[in-house]
Amino acid sequence: MNDKEGEETTESGPSSTWAELTHECLINILSRLTLEQRWMGPMFVCKSWFLAGKDPFLNSVFDLETHFDSLTESPRWWIPEFERKIDSMLRSVIEWSDGSLTEIKTRHCSDRSLNFAAERCPNLEVLSIKSCPNVTDDSMCRLAFRCTKLRELDISYCYEISHESLAIIGRNCPNLKVLKRNLMNWLDPSQHVGIVPNEYLNACPQDGDSEADAIAKFMPKLKHLEIRFSKLSAKGLASICEGCTELECLDLSACSNVTSRDIANTTSNLKHLKKIVKPNFYIPRSVFHTDRYSHWRLYDERFQTDVFRI
């Protein structure tokens, strides 16, 4: 280091410091980092780095799902303080995106941030908000009316979202091709006990056929549908197969109220179907109202590794 402040001397002569990089160079560098990496380091270096991190080009995608998916689910994800942190992060990115945000993938956000997204993100195409106990029909309806370019929607484990939202989204988002509406394992909830609040586990939606009817009537262009642990009946499945004839992938894992015969009969008209995941166990009708689950080995979707940090 020498003569001029902010310069370093090398064998080939003086060179500028990182703080003097142009905005364009910083954008190029920061674009190679993940959202979490940018938030945890570069944006705290100096004002120019912070401003670069807020550039709309870097905020067209908000993706925390990859981090959630790689960690062991924690009870603290379900507390209000954690939800407020997620909301705060999402609102910041929405504001910085200046309308360019096209993908939101996270968990444990609430109506507070999603209503803001509905106001500011007309180009939103992908919305994945699994395990959000405080996301309701209110924000879903706002999104449906203002984010009509949606093509992928994952509202798995969001129990305050009803069939009414599915109908409104279907009516207003004609480009929707992917819907994931999976429920938690209500057949053997032991994997969630101690992590997910009991009152939330007990709130598992019961209206499987109402949801199936909304999907069938208002989402005819679906190509990929996941409804794991849905409580729909053979009637509901028949509605989906009659209304969504373009389906290529159908996941019915652990849909305990439909049989192999029901599935064979109802899916016979799905000419484009390439993949179907059937319920991976059998419920004998003779013991349907007895203690029938204790001996089954249901698949386990537990997460692995460390605790998510923000």
GROMACS .gro file of N, CA and C in nm, residues 167-243:
model
  231
  167ALA      N    1  -6.028  -2.145  -0.699
  167ALA     CA    2  -6.121  -2.107  -0.804
  167ALA      C    3  -6.086  -1.970  -0.862
  168ILE      N    4  -6.057  -1.874  -0.775
  168ILE     CA    5  -6.025  -1.738  -0.821
  168ILE      C    6  -5.893  -1.735  -0.897
  169ILE      N    7  -5.795  -1.808  -0.848
  169ILE     CA    8  -5.666  -1.815  -0.917
  169ILE      C    9  -5.684  -1.878  -1.055
  170GLY      N   10  -5.761  -1.985  -1.061
  170GLY     CA   11  -5.785  -2.052  -1.188
  170GLY      C   12  -5.853  -1.961  -1.288
  171ARG      N   13  -5.949  -1.882  -1.242
  171ARG     CA   14  -6.021  -1.791  -1.332
  171ARG      C   15  -5.931  -1.682  -1.387
  172ASN      N   16  -5.839  -1.632  -1.304
  172ASN     CA   17  -5.762  -1.513  -1.340
  172ASN      C   18  -5.621  -1.539  -1.391
  173CYS      N   19  -5.573  -1.661  -1.376
  173CYS     CA   20  -5.436  -1.693  -1.418
  173CYS      C   21  -5.440  -1.805  -1.522
  174PRO      N   22  -5.471  -1.769  -1.647
  174PRO     CA   23  -5.487  -1.871  -1.752
  174PRO      C   24  -5.359  -1.944  -1.789
  175ASN      N   25  -5.243  -1.891  -1.748
  175ASN     CA   26  -5.116  -1.955  -1.783
  175ASN      C   27  -5.072  -2.060  -1.682
  176LEU      N   28  -5.152  -2.083  -1.578
  176LEU     CA   29  -5.112  -2.175  -1.471
  176LEU      C   30  -5.098  -2.317  -1.524
  177LYS      N   31  -4.977  -2.372  -1.509
  177LYS     CA   32  -4.948  -2.506  -1.559
  177LYS      C   33  -4.910  -2.603  -1.447
  178VAL      N   34  -4.863  -2.548  -1.333
  178VAL     CA   35  -4.816  -2.632  -1.223
  178VAL      C   36  -4.886  -2.591  -1.094
  179LEU      N   37  -4.947  -2.687  -1.027
  179LEU     CA   38  -5.010  -2.663  -0.897
  179LEU      C   39  -4.965  -2.770  -0.799
  180LYS      N   40  -4.914  -2.727  -0.684
  180LYS     CA   41  -4.877  -2.819  -0.577
  180LYS      C   42  -4.957  -2.782  -0.453
  181ARG      N   43  -5.045  -2.873  -0.413
  181ARG     CA   44  -5.133  -2.849  -0.299
  181ARG      C   45  -5.123  -2.971  -0.206
  182ASN      N   46  -5.002  -2.996  -0.157
  182ASN     CA   47  -4.978  -3.111  -0.070
  182ASN      C   48  -5.013  -3.077   0.073
  183LEU      N   49  -5.060  -3.176   0.148
  183LEU     CA   50  -5.089  -3.160   0.291
  183LEU      C   51  -4.985  -3.234   0.372
  184MET      N   52  -4.978  -3.203   0.500
  184MET     CA   53  -4.887  -3.275   0.589
  184MET      C   54  -4.938  -3.417   0.611
  185ASN      N   55  -4.852  -3.502   0.662
  185ASN     CA   56  -4.886  -3.642   0.684
  185ASN      C   57  -4.983  -3.654   0.802
  186TRP      N   58  -5.113  -3.650   0.770
  186TRP     CA   59  -5.214  -3.660   0.876
  186TRP      C   60  -5.241  -3.805   0.915
  187LEU      N   61  -5.193  -3.899   0.833
  187LEU     CA   62  -5.209  -4.040   0.867
  187LEU      C   63  -5.114  -4.083   0.979
  188ASP      N   64  -4.995  -4.026   0.978
  188ASP     CA   65  -4.896  -4.054   1.082
  188ASP      C   66  -4.824  -3.924   1.115
  189PRO      N   67  -4.888  -3.835   1.192
  189PRO     CA   68  -4.834  -3.701   1.217
  189PRO      C   69  -4.714  -3.697   1.312
  190SER      N   70  -4.665  -3.813   1.354
  190SER     CA   71  -4.556  -3.815   1.452
  190SER      C   72  -4.432  -3.742   1.403
  191GLN      N   73  -4.410  -3.739   1.270
  191GLN     CA   74  -4.291  -3.673   1.218
  191GLN      C   75  -4.298  -3.521   1.236
  192HIS      N   76  -4.418  -3.468   1.258
  192HIS     CA   77  -4.435  -3.323   1.273
  192HIS      C   78  -4.449  -3.280   1.419
  193VAL      N   79  -4.481  -3.375   1.506
  193VAL     CA   80  -4.505  -3.342   1.647
  193VAL      C   81  -4.378  -3.286   1.711
  194GLY      N   82  -4.393  -3.176   1.784
  194GLY     CA   83  -4.279  -3.112   1.847
  194GLY      C   84  -4.214  -3.007   1.759
  195ILE      N   85  -4.256  -3.003   1.635
  195ILE     CA   86  -4.203  -2.904   1.540
  195ILE      C   87  -4.316  -2.811   1.496
  196VAL      N   88  -4.419  -2.871   1.439
  196VAL     CA   89  -4.535  -2.794   1.394
  196VAL      C   90  -4.633  -2.782   1.510
  197PRO      N   91  -4.687  -2.663   1.538
  197PRO     CA   92  -4.785  -2.648   1.648
  197PRO      C   93  -4.902  -2.744   1.631
  198ASN      N   94  -4.944  -2.805   1.741
  198ASN     CA   95  -5.052  -2.904   1.736
  198ASN      C   96  -5.180  -2.849   1.676
  199GLU      N   97  -5.211  -2.724   1.710
  199GLU     CA   98  -5.336  -2.666   1.658
  199GLU      C   99  -5.333  -2.654   1.506
  200TYR      N  100  -5.213  -2.637   1.453
  200TYR     CA  101  -5.202  -2.629   1.307
  200TYR      C  102  -5.214  -2.766   1.244
  201LEU      N  103  -5.153  -2.865   1.306
  201LEU     CA  104  -5.166  -3.002   1.256
  201LEU      C  105  -5.312  -3.045   1.253
  202ASN      N  106  -5.386  -3.005   1.356
  202ASN     CA  107  -5.527  -3.044   1.366
  202ASN      C  108  -5.617  -2.968   1.270
  203ALA      N  109  -5.561  -2.863   1.207
  203ALA     CA  110  -5.641  -2.781   1.116
  203ALA      C  111  -5.634  -2.830   0.972
  204CYS      N  112  -5.583  -2.949   0.950
  204CYS     CA  113  -5.568  -3.005   0.815
  204CYS      C  114  -5.699  -2.996   0.738
  205PRO      N  115  -5.698  -2.936   0.619
  205PRO     CA  116  -5.822  -2.920   0.540
  205PRO      C  117  -5.894  -3.052   0.516
  206GLN      N  118  -6.026  -3.048   0.530
  206GLN     CA  119  -6.107  -3.168   0.513
  206GLN      C  120  -6.180  -3.169   0.379
  207ASP      N  121  -6.178  -3.056   0.308
  207ASP     CA  122  -6.260  -3.042   0.188
  207ASP      C  123  -6.188  -3.080   0.060
  208GLY      N  124  -6.137  -3.203   0.056
  208GLY     CA  125  -6.062  -3.249  -0.061
  208GLY      C  126  -6.141  -3.244  -0.190
  209ASP      N  127  -6.269  -3.280  -0.185
  209ASP     CA  128  -6.349  -3.280  -0.306
  209ASP      C  129  -6.384  -3.139  -0.353
  210SER      N  130  -6.400  -3.045  -0.259
  210SER     CA  131  -6.426  -2.905  -0.296
  210SER      C  132  -6.305  -2.849  -0.368
  211GLU      N  133  -6.186  -2.880  -0.319
  211GLU     CA  134  -6.064  -2.834  -0.385
  211GLU      C  135  -6.049  -2.900  -0.521
  212ALA      N  136  -6.078  -3.029  -0.528
  212ALA     CA  137  -6.070  -3.101  -0.655
  212ALA      C  138  -6.166  -3.041  -0.757
  213ASP      N  139  -6.285  -3.004  -0.712
  213ASP     CA  140  -6.385  -2.947  -0.802
  213ASP      C  141  -6.338  -2.811  -0.856
  214ALA      N  142  -6.277  -2.729  -0.769
  214ALA     CA  143  -6.226  -2.598  -0.811
  214ALA      C  144  -6.113  -2.615  -0.913
  215ILE      N  145  -6.025  -2.710  -0.888
  215ILE     CA  146  -5.914  -2.737  -0.981
  215ILE      C  147  -5.968  -2.781  -1.116
  216ALA      N  148  -6.066  -2.872  -1.113
  216ALA     CA  149  -6.122  -2.926  -1.236
  216ALA      C  150  -6.191  -2.819  -1.320
  217LYS      N  151  -6.267  -2.731  -1.255
  217LYS     CA  152  -6.346  -2.632  -1.327
  217LYS      C  153  -6.264  -2.514  -1.377
  218PHE      N  154  -6.162  -2.474  -1.301
  218PHE     CA  155  -6.096  -2.347  -1.331
  218PHE      C  156  -5.948  -2.358  -1.369
  219MET      N  157  -5.894  -2.479  -1.371
  219MET     CA  158  -5.753  -2.495  -1.409
  219MET      C  159  -5.737  -2.602  -1.517
  220PRO      N  160  -5.804  -2.585  -1.629
  220PRO     CA  161  -5.804  -2.689  -1.733
  220PRO      C  162  -5.670  -2.708  -1.804
  221LYS      N  163  -5.580  -2.611  -1.792
  221LYS     CA  164  -5.452  -2.618  -1.864
  221LYS      C  165  -5.339  -2.678  -1.780
  222LEU      N  166  -5.371  -2.727  -1.661
  222LEU     CA  167  -5.266  -2.784  -1.574
  222LEU      C  168  -5.195  -2.901  -1.643
  223LYS      N  169  -5.063  -2.902  -1.624
  223LYS     CA  170  -4.984  -3.015  -1.674
  223LYS      C  171  -4.922  -3.095  -1.559
  224HIS      N  172  -4.904  -3.030  -1.444
  224HIS     CA  173  -4.841  -3.094  -1.328
  224HIS      C  174  -4.925  -3.065  -1.204
  225LEU      N  175  -4.972  -3.168  -1.138
  225LEU     CA  176  -5.056  -3.152  -1.019
  225LEU      C  177  -5.008  -3.245  -0.908
  226GLU      N  178  -4.979  -3.185  -0.791
  226GLU     CA  179  -4.943  -3.263  -0.673
  226GLU      C  180  -5.046  -3.236  -0.564
  227ILE      N  181  -5.107  -3.344  -0.512
  227ILE     CA  182  -5.204  -3.330  -0.403
  227ILE      C  183  -5.180  -3.441  -0.299
  228ARG      N  184  -5.058  -3.453  -0.254
  228ARG     CA  185  -5.022  -3.556  -0.157
  228ARG      C  186  -5.102  -3.540  -0.028
  229PHE      N  187  -5.149  -3.652   0.025
  229PHE     CA  188  -5.228  -3.657   0.148
  229PHE      C  189  -5.360  -3.582   0.138
  230SER      N  190  -5.405  -3.556   0.017
  230SER     CA  191  -5.537  -3.494   0.000
  230SER      C  192  -5.645  -3.590   0.048
  231LYS      N  193  -5.755  -3.534   0.096
  231LYS     CA  194  -5.865  -3.617   0.143
  231LYS      C  195  -5.976  -3.628   0.038
  232LEU      N  196  -5.939  -3.608  -0.086
  232LEU     CA  197  -6.039  -3.620  -0.192
  232LEU      C  198  -6.084  -3.765  -0.208
  233SER      N  199  -6.203  -3.783  -0.263
  233SER     CA  200  -6.258  -3.917  -0.286
  233SER      C  201  -6.246  -3.951  -0.434
  234ALA      N  202  -6.298  -4.066  -0.470
  234ALA     CA  203  -6.297  -4.108  -0.611
  234ALA      C  204  -6.374  -4.006  -0.696
  235LYS      N  205  -6.478  -3.948  -0.638
  235LYS     CA  206  -6.557  -3.848  -0.710
  235LYS      C  207  -6.472  -3.726  -0.742
  236GLY      N  208  -6.394  -3.679  -0.643
  236GLY     CA  209  -6.307  -3.564  -0.664
  236GLY      C  210  -6.200  -3.592  -0.768
  237LEU      N  211  -6.143  -3.711  -0.762
  237LEU     CA  212  -6.040  -3.748  -0.859
  237LEU      C  213  -6.099  -3.754  -1.000
  238ALA      N  214  -6.220  -3.804  -1.010
  238ALA     CA  215  -6.286  -3.811  -1.140
  238ALA      C  216  -6.307  -3.672  -1.198
  239SER      N  217  -6.343  -3.577  -1.111
  239SER     CA  218  -6.363  -3.438  -1.156
  239SER      C  219  -6.234  -3.382  -1.213
  240ILE      N  220  -6.123  -3.405  -1.143
  240ILE     CA  221  -5.993  -3.354  -1.189
  240ILE      C  222  -5.957  -3.415  -1.324
  241CYS      N  223  -5.975  -3.543  -1.338
  241CYS     CA  224  -5.937  -3.611  -1.463
  241CYS      C  225  -6.027  -3.571  -1.580
  242GLU      N  226  -6.150  -3.532  -1.550
  242GLU     CA  227  -6.241  -3.486  -1.656
  242GLU      C  228  -6.212  -3.342  -1.695
  243GLY      N  229  -6.171  -3.260  -1.596
  243GLY     CA  230  -6.151  -3.118  -1.623
  243GLY      C  231  -6.010  -3.081  -1.666
   0.00000   0.00000   0.00000
